[in-house]
């Protein structure tokens, strides 16, 4: 699937024991976040994410990682697969457990389009800037195996941006992992999203008609 434009996606998260989210001393029964997905710079990554949201793949999925650096989800809780199992992509095929893999996709400023199946470092362009940098709290990135650029399937993360720890343009993420969107409402909830919390609902609220399925 590919995305040609921008989409709005909304997530609702809850804690498994019904406890509230504590945001600076104020309790909320659920965490609502609104995200904008950018298919202009990340048509494959954004399209894959929107497609999985629309399929209901992330609904009732647990948060698998929350370590103060990122909050991550997208790994099925049952079976051996570590990502979405579906028809493999033509470019990079399938994972060892049938995961639908997508190529690493990086958009560099000044280029006409993204580069694929590589990183800025591997291309010898480490000093250049990406179009979508990991420069804000709630920036969304596509997870993959550290040593295999085309191993991304369905796992994604929200960056808990800290200008001292992860300065924009000078961190280990820019140019190595696709950044495909940002949280535009409710990013503060990420500070109290913990491992085991549940994505109660995930839906595309705007722009779904721009999703293009492979023929």
CSV table of C-alpha atoms in Angstrom, one decimal:
chain,number,residue,atom,x,y,z
A,1,UNK,CA,0.0,0.0,0.0
A,2,UNK,CA,1.1,3.6,-0.7
A,3,UNK,CA,-0.1,6.9,0.6
A,4,UNK,CA,-0.3,10.0,-1.6
A,5,UNK,CA,-1.1,12.9,0.8
A,6,UNK,CA,-1.7,13.4,4.5
A,7,UNK,CA,-4.0,11.4,6.7
A,8,UNK,CA,-5.3,12.0,10.2
A,9,UNK,CA,-5.3,9.0,12.6
A,10,UNK,CA,-6.8,8.9,16.1
A,11,UNK,CA,-5.9,6.4,18.8
A,12,UNK,CA,-7.5,5.8,22.2
A,13,UNK,CA,-5.4,4.1,24.8
A,14,UNK,CA,-6.5,2.7,28.2
A,15,UNK,CA,-4.7,1.0,31.0
A,16,UNK,CA,-5.4,-2.7,31.5
A,17,UNK,CA,-6.5,-2.3,35.2
A,18,UNK,CA,-8.7,0.7,34.4
A,19,UNK,CA,-6.3,3.1,36.2
A,20,UNK,CA,-6.2,6.7,34.9
A,21,UNK,CA,-3.4,8.4,33.0
A,22,UNK,CA,-1.7,10.9,35.3
A,23,UNK,CA,-0.5,14.0,33.3
A,24,UNK,CA,1.2,16.4,35.6
A,25,UNK,CA,-1.2,15.6,38.5
A,26,UNK,CA,-4.4,15.5,36.5
A,27,UNK,CA,-6.1,12.2,35.9
A,28,UNK,CA,-7.7,11.1,32.6
A,29,UNK,CA,-9.7,7.9,32.1
A,30,UNK,CA,-8.2,7.4,28.7
A,31,UNK,CA,-5.5,8.8,26.4
A,32,UNK,CA,-6.7,10.3,23.1
A,33,UNK,CA,-4.1,11.2,20.5
A,34,UNK,CA,-4.5,12.7,17.0
A,35,UNK,CA,-1.7,12.0,14.5
A,36,UNK,CA,-0.9,13.4,11.1
A,37,UNK,CA,0.6,10.9,8.7
A,38,UNK,CA,2.7,12.3,5.9
A,39,UNK,CA,2.6,10.4,2.7
A,40,UNK,CA,4.3,13.0,0.7
A,41,UNK,CA,7.7,12.2,2.2
A,42,UNK,CA,6.8,8.6,3.4
A,43,UNK,CA,4.4,7.1,0.9
A,44,UNK,CA,5.3,3.5,1.6
A,45,UNK,CA,5.8,3.8,5.3
A,46,UNK,CA,2.7,6.0,5.8
A,47,UNK,CA,0.7,3.9,3.4
A,48,UNK,CA,1.6,0.7,5.3
A,49,UNK,CA,0.6,2.3,8.6
A,50,UNK,CA,-2.7,3.7,7.4
A,51,UNK,CA,-3.5,0.4,5.8
A,52,UNK,CA,-3.0,-1.5,9.0
A,53,UNK,CA,-5.0,1.0,11.0
A,54,UNK,CA,-7.9,0.6,8.6
A,55,UNK,CA,-7.6,-3.2,8.8
A,56,UNK,CA,-8.0,-3.0,12.6
A,57,UNK,CA,-4.6,-4.5,13.1
A,58,UNK,CA,-3.6,-2.1,16.0
A,59,UNK,CA,-7.0,-2.2,17.7
A,60,UNK,CA,-6.7,-3.8,21.2
A,61,UNK,CA,-2.9,-4.2,20.7
A,62,UNK,CA,-0.6,-3.7,23.7
A,63,UNK,CA,2.2,-1.3,24.1
A,64,UNK,CA,5.3,-3.5,24.0
A,65,UNK,CA,8.0,-0.9,25.0
A,66,UNK,CA,8.1,2.2,27.1
A,67,UNK,CA,11.6,3.0,28.3
A,68,UNK,CA,11.8,6.8,28.5
A,69,UNK,CA,13.2,7.0,25.0
A,70,UNK,CA,10.3,5.7,22.9
A,71,UNK,CA,6.9,4.2,23.3
A,72,UNK,CA,6.4,1.3,20.9
A,73,UNK,CA,3.7,-1.0,19.6
A,74,UNK,CA,2.8,-3.1,16.6
A,75,UNK,CA,4.0,-6.6,17.6
A,76,UNK,CA,1.3,-9.3,17.7
A,77,UNK,CA,0.9,-10.8,21.1
A,78,UNK,CA,0.2,-14.3,19.7
A,79,UNK,CA,2.2,-16.5,17.3
A,80,UNK,CA,5.9,-16.4,16.2
A,81,UNK,CA,5.5,-13.4,13.9
A,82,UNK,CA,6.9,-10.1,15.1
A,83,UNK,CA,4.9,-8.1,12.6
A,84,UNK,CA,1.8,-8.1,10.4
A,85,UNK,CA,1.4,-11.3,8.4
A,86,UNK,CA,0.1,-10.6,4.9
A,87,UNK,CA,0.9,-10.6,1.2
A,88,UNK,CA,4.6,-9.8,0.9
A,89,UNK,CA,5.8,-6.7,-0.8
A,90,UNK,CA,7.3,-7.1,-4.2
A,91,UNK,CA,10.5,-5.2,-3.3
A,92,UNK,CA,11.7,-6.9,-0.1
A,93,UNK,CA,9.4,-10.0,0.3
A,94,UNK,CA,8.4,-11.5,3.6
A,95,UNK,CA,10.0,-12.1,7.0
A,96,UNK,CA,10.9,-15.6,8.3
A,97,UNK,CA,7.5,-15.9,10.0
A,98,UNK,CA,5.5,-14.5,7.1
A,99,UNK,CA,5.6,-10.9,8.1
A,100,UNK,CA,4.9,-8.3,5.4
A,101,UNK,CA,8.1,-6.3,5.2
A,102,UNK,CA,8.5,-2.9,3.7
A,103,UNK,CA,11.7,-1.2,2.6
A,104,UNK,CA,13.5,1.4,4.7
A,105,UNK,CA,12.3,4.8,3.3
A,106,UNK,CA,14.3,8.0,4.0
A,107,UNK,CA,13.4,11.4,2.5
A,108,UNK,CA,16.5,13.8,2.3
A,109,UNK,CA,16.1,17.5,1.8
A,110,UNK,CA,16.8,18.5,-1.8
A,111,UNK,CA,16.0,15.1,-3.3
A,112,UNK,CA,13.1,14.6,-5.7
A,113,UNK,CA,11.9,11.6,-3.7
A,114,UNK,CA,12.8,9.2,-0.9
A,115,UNK,CA,15.7,6.8,-1.0
A,116,UNK,CA,14.9,3.1,-0.3
A,117,UNK,CA,16.5,0.0,1.2
A,118,UNK,CA,19.4,2.1,2.6
A,119,UNK,CA,20.2,4.8,5.2
A,120,UNK,CA,21.8,8.2,5.0
A,121,UNK,CA,25.0,6.8,6.6
A,122,UNK,CA,25.2,3.9,4.1
A,123,UNK,CA,24.8,6.4,1.2
A,124,UNK,CA,27.7,8.5,2.6
A,125,UNK,CA,25.4,11.5,3.3
A,126,UNK,CA,25.5,11.5,7.1
A,127,UNK,CA,25.7,15.3,7.3
A,128,UNK,CA,22.5,16.0,5.4
A,129,UNK,CA,19.1,16.7,6.8
A,130,UNK,CA,15.9,14.7,6.4
A,131,UNK,CA,12.6,16.2,5.3
A,132,UNK,CA,10.8,14.8,8.4
A,133,UNK,CA,13.3,14.9,11.3
A,134,UNK,CA,12.8,13.3,14.7
A,135,UNK,CA,12.5,16.8,16.2
A,136,UNK,CA,9.4,16.8,18.4
A,137,UNK,CA,7.8,14.9,21.3
A,138,UNK,CA,5.6,12.3,19.6
A,139,UNK,CA,7.5,12.1,16.3
A,140,UNK,CA,6.5,8.8,14.8
A,141,UNK,CA,9.1,6.3,13.5
A,142,UNK,CA,9.1,2.9,11.9
A,143,UNK,CA,10.8,0.2,13.9
A,144,UNK,CA,13.1,-2.4,12.4
A,145,UNK,CA,16.0,-4.6,13.3
A,146,UNK,CA,19.1,-2.4,14.0
A,147,UNK,CA,21.2,-4.3,11.5
A,148,UNK,CA,18.7,-5.0,8.7
A,149,UNK,CA,17.2,-1.9,7.0
A,150,UNK,CA,14.4,-3.8,5.3
A,151,UNK,CA,13.1,-5.6,8.4
A,152,UNK,CA,10.2,-3.2,9.3
A,153,UNK,CA,6.7,-4.7,9.2
A,154,UNK,CA,4.2,-3.2,11.6
A,155,UNK,CA,6.0,-2.0,14.6
A,156,UNK,CA,6.3,1.7,15.1
A,157,UNK,CA,7.3,4.1,17.9
A,158,UNK,CA,6.6,7.5,19.3
A,159,UNK,CA,9.8,9.4,20.2
A,160,UNK,CA,9.8,10.9,23.6
A,161,UNK,CA,11.9,13.8,22.3
A,162,UNK,CA,14.4,15.5,24.6
A,163,UNK,CA,16.5,18.2,23.0
A,164,UNK,CA,19.5,17.3,25.2
A,165,UNK,CA,19.3,13.5,24.6
A,166,UNK,CA,18.1,13.5,21.0
A,167,UNK,CA,18.9,16.8,19.3
A,168,UNK,CA,17.3,17.1,15.9
A,169,UNK,CA,19.7,16.3,13.1
A,170,UNK,CA,22.3,14.9,15.6
A,171,UNK,CA,20.7,11.8,16.9
A,172,UNK,CA,20.8,8.1,16.0
A,173,UNK,CA,17.4,8.1,14.4
A,174,UNK,CA,17.4,10.8,11.7
A,175,UNK,CA,18.3,9.2,8.4
A,176,UNK,CA,18.4,5.6,9.8
A,177,UNK,CA,14.7,5.1,10.6
A,178,UNK,CA,11.8,6.4,8.7
A,179,UNK,CA,9.9,9.3,10.3
A,180,UNK,CA,6.4,9.3,8.9
A,181,UNK,CA,4.2,11.5,11.1
A,182,UNK,CA,3.7,13.5,14.3
A,183,UNK,CA,1.3,13.5,17.2
A,184,UNK,CA,-0.6,16.9,16.8
A,185,UNK,CA,-3.0,16.5,19.8
A,186,UNK,CA,-2.5,14.6,23.0
A,187,UNK,CA,1.2,14.0,22.9
A,188,UNK,CA,1.5,14.7,26.6
A,189,UNK,CA,-0.3,11.4,27.3
A,190,UNK,CA,2.9,9.6,26.1
A,191,UNK,CA,4.6,10.5,29.3
A,192,UNK,CA,2.3,8.1,31.2
A,193,UNK,CA,1.9,5.4,28.5
A,194,UNK,CA,3.4,2.2,29.9
A,195,UNK,CA,4.3,-1.3,28.7
A,196,UNK,CA,1.0,-3.3,28.7
A,197,UNK,CA,-1.3,-0.4,28.1
A,198,UNK,CA,-3.8,-1.0,25.3
A,199,UNK,CA,-4.6,0.7,22.1
A,200,UNK,CA,-8.4,0.4,22.6
A,201,UNK,CA,-9.2,1.9,19.2
A,202,UNK,CA,-7.4,3.1,16.1
A,203,UNK,CA,-9.1,4.7,13.2
A,204,UNK,CA,-8.4,6.8,10.1
A,205,UNK,CA,-10.5,9.9,10.4
A,206,UNK,CA,-9.3,11.9,7.3
A,207,UNK,CA,-7.7,11.1,4.0
A,208,UNK,CA,-8.4,7.4,3.6
A,209,UNK,CA,-9.4,7.8,0.0
A,210,UNK,CA,-5.8,8.6,-0.8
A,211,UNK,CA,-4.6,5.1,0.1
A,212,UNK,CA,-3.5,3.2,-3.0
A,213,UNK,CA,-3.4,-0.6,-2.8
A,214,UNK,CA,-1.0,-2.6,-5.0
A,215,UNK,CA,-2.4,-4.0,-8.2
